Coordinates of C-alpha atoms in Angstrom, one line a residue:
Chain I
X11 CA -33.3 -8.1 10.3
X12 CA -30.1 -6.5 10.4
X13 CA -28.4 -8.0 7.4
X14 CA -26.3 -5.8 5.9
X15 CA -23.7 -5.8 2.5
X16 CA -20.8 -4.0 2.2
X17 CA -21.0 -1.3 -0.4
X18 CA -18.0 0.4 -1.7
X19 CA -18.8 3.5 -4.9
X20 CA -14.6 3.9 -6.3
X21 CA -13.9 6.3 -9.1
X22 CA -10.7 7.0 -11.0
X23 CA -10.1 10.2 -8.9
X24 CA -11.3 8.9 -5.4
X25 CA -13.1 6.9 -3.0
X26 CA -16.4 7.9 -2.6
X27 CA -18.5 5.1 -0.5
X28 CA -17.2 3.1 1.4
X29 CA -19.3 0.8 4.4
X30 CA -22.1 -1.2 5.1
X31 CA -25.5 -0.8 3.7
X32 CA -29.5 -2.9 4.1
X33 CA -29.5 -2.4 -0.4
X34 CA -28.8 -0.3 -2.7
X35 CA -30.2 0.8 -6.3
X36 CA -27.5 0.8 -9.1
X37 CA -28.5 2.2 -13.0
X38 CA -28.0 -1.3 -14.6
X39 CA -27.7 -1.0 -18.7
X40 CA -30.6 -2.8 -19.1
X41 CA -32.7 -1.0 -16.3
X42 CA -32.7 -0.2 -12.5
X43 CA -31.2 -2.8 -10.0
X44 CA -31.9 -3.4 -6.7
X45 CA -29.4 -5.1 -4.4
X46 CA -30.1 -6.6 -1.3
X47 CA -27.6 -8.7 0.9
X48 CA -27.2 -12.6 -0.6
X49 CA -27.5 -11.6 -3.8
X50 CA -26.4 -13.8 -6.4
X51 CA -22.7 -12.9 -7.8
X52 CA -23.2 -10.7 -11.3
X53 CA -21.1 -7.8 -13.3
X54 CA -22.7 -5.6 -15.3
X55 CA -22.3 -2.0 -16.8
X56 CA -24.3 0.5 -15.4
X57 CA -25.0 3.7 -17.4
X58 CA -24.8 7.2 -15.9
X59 CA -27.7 7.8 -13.3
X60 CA -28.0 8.0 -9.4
X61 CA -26.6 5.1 -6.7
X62 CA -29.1 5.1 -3.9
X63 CA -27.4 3.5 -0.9
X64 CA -29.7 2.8 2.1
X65 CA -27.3 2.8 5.1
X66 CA -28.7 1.4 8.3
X67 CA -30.4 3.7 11.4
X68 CA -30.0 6.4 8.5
X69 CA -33.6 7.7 7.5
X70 CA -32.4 9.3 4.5
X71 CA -30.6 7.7 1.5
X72 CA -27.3 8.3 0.0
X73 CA -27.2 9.1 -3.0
X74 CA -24.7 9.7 -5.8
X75 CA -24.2 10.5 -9.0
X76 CA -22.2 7.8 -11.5
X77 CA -21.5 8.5 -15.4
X78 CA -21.2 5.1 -16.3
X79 CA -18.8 2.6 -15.2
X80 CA -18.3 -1.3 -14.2
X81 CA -20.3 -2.9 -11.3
X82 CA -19.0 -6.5 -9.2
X83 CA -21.9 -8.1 -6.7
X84 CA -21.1 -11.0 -4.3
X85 CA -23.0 -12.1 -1.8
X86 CA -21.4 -10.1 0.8
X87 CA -20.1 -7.4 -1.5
X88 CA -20.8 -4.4 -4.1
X89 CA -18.1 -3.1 -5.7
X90 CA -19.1 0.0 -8.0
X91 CA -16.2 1.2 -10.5
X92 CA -17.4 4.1 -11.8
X93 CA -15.8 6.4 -14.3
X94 CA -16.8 9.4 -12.5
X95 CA -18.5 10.0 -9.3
X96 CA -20.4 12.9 -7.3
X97 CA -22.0 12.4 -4.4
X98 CA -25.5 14.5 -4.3
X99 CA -24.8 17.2 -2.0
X100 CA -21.6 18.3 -4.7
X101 CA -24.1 18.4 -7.8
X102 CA -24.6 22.2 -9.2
X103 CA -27.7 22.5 -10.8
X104 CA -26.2 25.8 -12.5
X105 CA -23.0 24.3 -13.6
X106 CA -24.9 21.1 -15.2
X107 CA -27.3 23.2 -17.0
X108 CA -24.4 25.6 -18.4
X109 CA -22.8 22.0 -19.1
X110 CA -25.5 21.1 -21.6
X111 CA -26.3 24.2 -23.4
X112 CA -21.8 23.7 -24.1
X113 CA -22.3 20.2 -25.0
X114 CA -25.3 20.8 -26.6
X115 CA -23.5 23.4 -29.2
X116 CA -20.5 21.4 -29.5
X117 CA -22.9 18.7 -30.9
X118 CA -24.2 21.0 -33.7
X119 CA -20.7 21.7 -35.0
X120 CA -19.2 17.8 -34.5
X121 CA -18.1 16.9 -37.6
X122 CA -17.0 13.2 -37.2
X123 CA -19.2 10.5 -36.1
X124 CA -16.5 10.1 -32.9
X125 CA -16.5 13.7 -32.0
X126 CA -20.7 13.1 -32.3
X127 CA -20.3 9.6 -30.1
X128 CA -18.3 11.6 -27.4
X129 CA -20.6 14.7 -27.3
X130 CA -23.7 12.5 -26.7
X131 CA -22.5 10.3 -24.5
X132 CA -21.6 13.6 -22.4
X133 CA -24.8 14.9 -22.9
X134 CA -26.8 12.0 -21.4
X135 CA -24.5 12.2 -18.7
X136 CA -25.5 15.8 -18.1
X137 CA -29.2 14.9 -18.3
X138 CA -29.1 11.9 -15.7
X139 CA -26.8 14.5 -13.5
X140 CA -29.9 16.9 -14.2
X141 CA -32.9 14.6 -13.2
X142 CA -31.0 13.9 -9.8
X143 CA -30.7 17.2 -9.3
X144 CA -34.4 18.3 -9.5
X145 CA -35.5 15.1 -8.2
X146 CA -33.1 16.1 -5.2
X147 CA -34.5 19.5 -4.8
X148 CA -37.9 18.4 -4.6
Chain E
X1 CA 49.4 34.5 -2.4
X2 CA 48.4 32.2 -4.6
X3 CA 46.3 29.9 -4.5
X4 CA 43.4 31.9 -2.1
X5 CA 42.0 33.2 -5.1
X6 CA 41.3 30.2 -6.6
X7 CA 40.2 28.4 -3.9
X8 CA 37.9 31.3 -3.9
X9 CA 36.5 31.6 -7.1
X10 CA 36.4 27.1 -6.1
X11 CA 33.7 28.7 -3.1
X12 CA 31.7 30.5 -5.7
X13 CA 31.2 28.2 -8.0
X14 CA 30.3 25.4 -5.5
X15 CA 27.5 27.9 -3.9
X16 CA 26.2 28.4 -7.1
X17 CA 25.5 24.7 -7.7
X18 CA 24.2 24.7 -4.1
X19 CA 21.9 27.0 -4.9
X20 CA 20.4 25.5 -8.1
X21 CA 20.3 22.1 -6.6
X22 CA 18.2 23.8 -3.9
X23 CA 16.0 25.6 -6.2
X24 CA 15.6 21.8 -7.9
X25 CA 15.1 20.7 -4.2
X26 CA 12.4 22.8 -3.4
X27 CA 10.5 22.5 -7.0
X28 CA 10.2 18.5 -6.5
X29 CA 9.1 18.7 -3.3
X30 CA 6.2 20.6 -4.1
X31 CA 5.5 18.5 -7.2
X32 CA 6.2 15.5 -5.0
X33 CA 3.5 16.5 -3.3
X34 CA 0.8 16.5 -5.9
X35 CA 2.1 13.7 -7.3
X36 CA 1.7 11.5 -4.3
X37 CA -1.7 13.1 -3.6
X38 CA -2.7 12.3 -7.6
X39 CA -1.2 8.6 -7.0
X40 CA -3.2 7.9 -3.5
X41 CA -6.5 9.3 -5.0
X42 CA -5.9 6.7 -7.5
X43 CA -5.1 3.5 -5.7
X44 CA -8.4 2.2 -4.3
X45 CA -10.0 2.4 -8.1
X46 CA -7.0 0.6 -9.5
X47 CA -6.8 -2.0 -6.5
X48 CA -10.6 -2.5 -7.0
X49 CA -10.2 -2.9 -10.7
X50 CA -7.5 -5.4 -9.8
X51 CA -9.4 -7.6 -7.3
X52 CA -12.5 -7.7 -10.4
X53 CA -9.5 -8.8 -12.7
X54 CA -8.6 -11.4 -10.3
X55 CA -12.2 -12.7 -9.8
X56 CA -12.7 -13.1 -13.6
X57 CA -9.9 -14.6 -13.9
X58 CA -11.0 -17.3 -11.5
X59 CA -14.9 -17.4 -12.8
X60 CA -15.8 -19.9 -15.6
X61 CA -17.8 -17.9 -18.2
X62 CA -18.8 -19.9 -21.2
X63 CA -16.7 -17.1 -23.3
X64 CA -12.8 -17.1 -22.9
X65 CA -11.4 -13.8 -23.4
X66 CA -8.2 -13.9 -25.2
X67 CA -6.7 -11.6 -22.4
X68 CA -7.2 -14.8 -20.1
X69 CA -6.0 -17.6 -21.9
X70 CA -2.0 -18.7 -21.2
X71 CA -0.8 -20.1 -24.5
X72 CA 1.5 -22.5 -24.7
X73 CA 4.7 -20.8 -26.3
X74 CA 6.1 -17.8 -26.3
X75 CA 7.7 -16.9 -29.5
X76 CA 7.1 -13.2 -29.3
X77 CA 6.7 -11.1 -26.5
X78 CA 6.1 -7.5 -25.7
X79 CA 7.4 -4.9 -23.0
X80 CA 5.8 -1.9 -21.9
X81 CA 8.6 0.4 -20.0
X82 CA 7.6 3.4 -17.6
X83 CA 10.4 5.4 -17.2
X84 CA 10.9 9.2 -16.2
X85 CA 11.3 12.2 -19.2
X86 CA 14.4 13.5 -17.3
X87 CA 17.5 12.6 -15.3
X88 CA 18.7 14.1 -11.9
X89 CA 16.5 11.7 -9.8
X90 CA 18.6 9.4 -8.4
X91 CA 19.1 5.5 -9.4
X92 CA 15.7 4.9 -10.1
X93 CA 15.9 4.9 -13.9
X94 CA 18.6 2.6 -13.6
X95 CA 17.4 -0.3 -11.2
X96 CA 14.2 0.0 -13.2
X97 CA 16.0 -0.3 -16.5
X98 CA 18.4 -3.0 -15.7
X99 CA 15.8 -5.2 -14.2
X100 CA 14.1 -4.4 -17.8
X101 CA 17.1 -5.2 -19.2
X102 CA 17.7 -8.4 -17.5
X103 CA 14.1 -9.5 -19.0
X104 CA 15.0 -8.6 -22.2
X105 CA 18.3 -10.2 -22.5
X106 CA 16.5 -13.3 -21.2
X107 CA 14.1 -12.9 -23.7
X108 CA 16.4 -12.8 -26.3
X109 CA 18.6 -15.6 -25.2
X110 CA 15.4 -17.6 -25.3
X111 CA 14.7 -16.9 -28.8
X112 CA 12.4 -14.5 -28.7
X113 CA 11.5 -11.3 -30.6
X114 CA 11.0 -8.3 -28.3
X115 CA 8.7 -5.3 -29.1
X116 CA 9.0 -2.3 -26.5
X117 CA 6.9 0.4 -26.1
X118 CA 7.9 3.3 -24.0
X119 CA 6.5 5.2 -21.8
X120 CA 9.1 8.4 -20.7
X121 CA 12.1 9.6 -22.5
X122 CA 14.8 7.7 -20.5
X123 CA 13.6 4.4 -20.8
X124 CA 13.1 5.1 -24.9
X125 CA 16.4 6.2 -25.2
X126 CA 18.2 3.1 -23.1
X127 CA 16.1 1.1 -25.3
X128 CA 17.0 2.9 -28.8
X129 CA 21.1 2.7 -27.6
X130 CA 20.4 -0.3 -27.3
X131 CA 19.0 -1.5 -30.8
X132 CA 15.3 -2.5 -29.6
X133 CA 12.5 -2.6 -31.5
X134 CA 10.3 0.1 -29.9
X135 CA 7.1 -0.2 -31.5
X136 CA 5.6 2.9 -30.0
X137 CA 6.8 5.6 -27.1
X138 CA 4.7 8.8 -25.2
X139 CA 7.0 11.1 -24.6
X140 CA 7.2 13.7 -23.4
X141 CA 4.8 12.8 -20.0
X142 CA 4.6 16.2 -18.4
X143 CA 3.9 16.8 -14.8
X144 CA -0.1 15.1 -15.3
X145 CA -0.3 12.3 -17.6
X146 CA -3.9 11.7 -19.3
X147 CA -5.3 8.7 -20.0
X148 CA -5.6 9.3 -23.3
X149 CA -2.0 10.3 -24.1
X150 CA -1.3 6.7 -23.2
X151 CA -3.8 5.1 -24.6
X152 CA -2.7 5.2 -28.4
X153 CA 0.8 3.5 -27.2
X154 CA -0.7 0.5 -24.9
X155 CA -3.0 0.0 -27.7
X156 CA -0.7 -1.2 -30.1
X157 CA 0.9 -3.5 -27.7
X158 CA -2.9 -4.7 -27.1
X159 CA -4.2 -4.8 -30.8
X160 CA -0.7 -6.6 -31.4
X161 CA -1.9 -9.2 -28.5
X162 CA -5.3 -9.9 -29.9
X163 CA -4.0 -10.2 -33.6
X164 CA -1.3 -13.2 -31.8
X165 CA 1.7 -11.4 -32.6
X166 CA 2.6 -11.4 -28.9
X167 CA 2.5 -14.2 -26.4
X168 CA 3.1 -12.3 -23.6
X169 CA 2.8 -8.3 -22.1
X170 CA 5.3 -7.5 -19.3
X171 CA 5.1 -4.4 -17.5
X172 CA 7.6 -2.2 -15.9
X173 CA 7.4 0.7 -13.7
X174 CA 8.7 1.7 -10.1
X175 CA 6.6 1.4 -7.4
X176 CA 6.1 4.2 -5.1
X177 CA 6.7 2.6 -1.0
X178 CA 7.6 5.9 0.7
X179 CA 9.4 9.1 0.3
X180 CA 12.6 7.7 0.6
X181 CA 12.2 4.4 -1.0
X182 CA 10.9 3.1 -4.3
X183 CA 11.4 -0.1 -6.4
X184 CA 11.3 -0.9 -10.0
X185 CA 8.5 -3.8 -10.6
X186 CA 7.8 -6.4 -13.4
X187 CA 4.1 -7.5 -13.6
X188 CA 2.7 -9.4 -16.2
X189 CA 0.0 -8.0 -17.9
X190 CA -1.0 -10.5 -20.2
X191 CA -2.4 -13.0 -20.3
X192 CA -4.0 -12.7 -17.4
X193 CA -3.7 -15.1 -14.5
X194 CA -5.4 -14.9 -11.4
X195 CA -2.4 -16.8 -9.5
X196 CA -0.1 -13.6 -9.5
X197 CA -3.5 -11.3 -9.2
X198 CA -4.0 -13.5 -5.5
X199 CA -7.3 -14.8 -7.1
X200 CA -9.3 -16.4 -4.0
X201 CA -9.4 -20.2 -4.0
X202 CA -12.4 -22.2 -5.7
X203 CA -14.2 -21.4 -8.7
X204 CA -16.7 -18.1 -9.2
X205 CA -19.8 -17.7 -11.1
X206 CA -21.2 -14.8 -12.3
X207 CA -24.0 -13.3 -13.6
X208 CA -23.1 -11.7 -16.6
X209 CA -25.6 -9.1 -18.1
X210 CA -26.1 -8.1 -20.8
X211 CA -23.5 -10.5 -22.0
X212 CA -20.5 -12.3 -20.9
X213 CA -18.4 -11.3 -23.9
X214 CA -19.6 -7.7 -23.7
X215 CA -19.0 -7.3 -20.1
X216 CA -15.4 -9.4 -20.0
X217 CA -14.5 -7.0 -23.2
X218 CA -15.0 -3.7 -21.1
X219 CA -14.0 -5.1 -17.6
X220 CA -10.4 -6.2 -19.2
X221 CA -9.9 -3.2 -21.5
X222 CA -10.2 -1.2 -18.2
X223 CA -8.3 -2.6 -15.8
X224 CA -5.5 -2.5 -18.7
X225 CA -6.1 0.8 -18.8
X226 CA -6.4 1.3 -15.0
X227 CA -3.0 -0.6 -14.5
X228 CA -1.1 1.4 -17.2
X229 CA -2.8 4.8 -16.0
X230 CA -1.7 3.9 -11.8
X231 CA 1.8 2.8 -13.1
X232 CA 2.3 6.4 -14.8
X233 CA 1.1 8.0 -11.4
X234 CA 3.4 5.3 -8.9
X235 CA 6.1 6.2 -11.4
X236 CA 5.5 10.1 -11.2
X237 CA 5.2 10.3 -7.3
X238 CA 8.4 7.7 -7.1
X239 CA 10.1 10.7 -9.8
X240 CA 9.6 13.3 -7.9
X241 CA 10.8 12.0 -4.5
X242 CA 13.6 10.0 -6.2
X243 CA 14.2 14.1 -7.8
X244 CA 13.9 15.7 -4.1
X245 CA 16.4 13.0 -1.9
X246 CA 19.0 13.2 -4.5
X247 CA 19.2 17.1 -4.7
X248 CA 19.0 17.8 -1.0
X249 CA 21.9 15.0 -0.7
X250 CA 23.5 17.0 -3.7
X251 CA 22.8 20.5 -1.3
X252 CA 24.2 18.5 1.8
X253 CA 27.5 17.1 0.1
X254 CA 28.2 21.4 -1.6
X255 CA 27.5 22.6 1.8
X256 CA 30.3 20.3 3.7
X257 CA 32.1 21.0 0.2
X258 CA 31.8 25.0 1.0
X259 CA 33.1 24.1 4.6
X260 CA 36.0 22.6 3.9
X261 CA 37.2 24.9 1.3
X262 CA 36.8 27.9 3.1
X263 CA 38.3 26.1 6.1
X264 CA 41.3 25.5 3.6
X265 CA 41.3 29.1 2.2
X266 CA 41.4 30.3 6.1
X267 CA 44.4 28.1 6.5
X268 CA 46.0 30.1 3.2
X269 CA 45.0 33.3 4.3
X270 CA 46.3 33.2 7.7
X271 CA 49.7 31.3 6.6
X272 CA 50.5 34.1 3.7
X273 CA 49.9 36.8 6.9
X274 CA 52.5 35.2 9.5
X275 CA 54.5 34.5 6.3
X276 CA 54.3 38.5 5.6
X277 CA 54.7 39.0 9.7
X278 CA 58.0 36.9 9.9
X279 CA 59.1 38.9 6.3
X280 CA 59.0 42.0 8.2
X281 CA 60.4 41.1 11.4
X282 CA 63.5 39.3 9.9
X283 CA 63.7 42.4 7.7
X284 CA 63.8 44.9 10.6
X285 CA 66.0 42.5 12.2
X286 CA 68.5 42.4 9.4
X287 CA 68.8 46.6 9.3

């Protein structure tokens, strides 16, 4: 079996993925989705959380970091538009923690409900960016 | 004798203007360069976002989105116009804003009412001389547009789409092709239709999860955004190279200037000497 799907990971700044892959796993809203070639055409959101992206005669996974965005499956393709995207090896564990403790204070003195909205939704970004990273590192 | 000195004080001034329009040279080219760089990092998100559009426009969910939907007459139709902040960049405002131009007058000769929002402070003030109805404007853009800062603007045109009082969106910006060439561009941006978009043939059916209305709300609202955003960058890149070929051909045309003046003043200069010379020598002769 060397039935492969064409996977490409875009973000607003840059390209990130781009080539053939056996499946992939995508955050889906509603839970973890797993995609392998021939699946059935679908869009759905996908909340901030790793990609994993199994590329063929590679042992080890992709994997990258997306904080939400829009994903497109056909059969023969997987389009991921994410709002922002890192691949792994870029993640700083340092920086993300620092990240949080900021968000984390900017939450306490939020005043309006859409400065509250925007602070959370940045801080479950920063925890998702987290568990990849310590998953990563083990 | 005169003349030299002003032909002179003519060489001064003229390298002066070199000189700024080189300074100006130098300035857009390395702003070009980020520009482009900013505009190419862009693309494959916005051509991405624009082949989703173009599947959904082509898929047969069992919710229309109003974005999608071509109605029947046009009675009032809006026009979103990407333009630069400021001048010295060639013709690029003005192919842009007469093809604008063209589509409003036809507009209007139609029976329409126009609303025009602006994005850039040439393109607002064409359209103010001219005694449109600018509903909103961003100005100014600086040298890296946000998303947000042209959010607010786009929205009204939007909000004023799903409340029916426009038919129809245009869009205008100029496309960056290369260094030396860029064109002014009219896409539609509403209603959608996947013809234009080069939707593939046959019908598509998705899976839509959670739901299709949820998913076709977000998908559309970005790829809005995503066009509007990419047109801001094409039209920054195509700015600053516009901005660089017109002031090196500004440096080029005071350099042959300089050349031929001082050529000229040469001329002067040498003719007032033999004019002195033959002054002296008929002089001597005459004693």
């Amino acid at each position: 079996m060397n039935d492969t799907i064409q996977i490409d990971v875009v973000s607003a700044e840059e390209e990130i993925f781009s080539g053939k892959a056996e499946f992939v796993v995508l955050p889906g809203e509603s839970g973890d989705l797993g995609i392998y070639p021939k699946h059935a055409p679908l869009i759905t959101s996908i909340k901030a959380g790793p990609v994993r992206i199994k590329v063929p005669d590679v042992e080890k996974e992709d994997h990258i970091f997306v904080a939400g965005g829009i994903l497109e499956v056909q059969p023969s393709i997987v389009t991921v538009l994410a709002d922002t995207a890192i691949r792994a090896e870029d993640l700083d564990e340092e920086r993300a923690v620092e990240a949080r403790k900021k968000a984390e204070e900017a939450l306490e003195k939020a005043a309006s409900k859409q400065e509250i909205a925007s602070v959370e939704a940045e801080l479950a970004m920063l925890k998702a960016q987290l568990a990849m990273i310590r998953r990563e590192g083990k | 004798m005169a003349g030299t000195k002003e032909i002179r004080t003519k060489i001064k001034s003229v390298q002066n203007t070199r000189k700024i329009t080189k300074a100006m040279e130098m300035v857009a080219a390395s702003k070009m360069r980020k520009a482009q760089e900013r505009m190419r990092a862009a693309r494959p998100y916005a051509e991405k976002m624009r082949t989703l559009a173009a599947h959904i426009s082509h898929a047969n969910p069992e919710y229309r989105h109003p974005f999608l939907v071509e109605r029947d007459t046009v009675k009032r139709a809006g026009m979103i116009i990407v333009t630069t902040d400021k001048g010295l960049c060639g013709a690029m405002n003005s192919n842009l804003l007469r093809a604008a131009l063209a589509h409003f007058k036809k507009l209007k000769d139609d029976g329409e009412e126009v609303d025009v929002c602006c994005i850039g402070g040439k393109g607002l003030a064409a359209m103010q001389r001219l005694g449109a109805n600018v509903v909103s404007h961003v100005t100014p853009l600086g040298d890296s547009p946000k998303l947000d800062d042209l959010i607010g603007a786009v929205k009204i045109m939007l909000d004023g789409y799903n409340e029916d009082k426009f038919d129809r969106v245009d869009l205008f910006y100029t496309r960056f092709l290369n260094t030396m060439k860029q064109e002014p561009l009219q896409e539609q941006l509403l209603p959608l239709s996947g013809d234009h978009l080069g939707a593939p043939e046959g019908s598509w059916d998705y899976i839509y999860e959670p739901d299709a209305e949820a998913i076709l709300n977000m998908a559309l609202k970005r790829y809005i955004e995503t066009l509007i955003f990419q047109s801001v960058a094409e039209n920054m890149a195509s700015e600053q190279s516009a901005r660089m070929v017109a002031m090196k051909s500004a440096s080029d045309n005071a350099a042959s200037l300089i050349d031929e003046l001082t050529l000229v003043y040469n001329k002067s200069r040498q003719a007032a000497i033999t004019q002195e010379l033959s002054e002296i020598v008929g002089g001597a002769a005459a004693v």
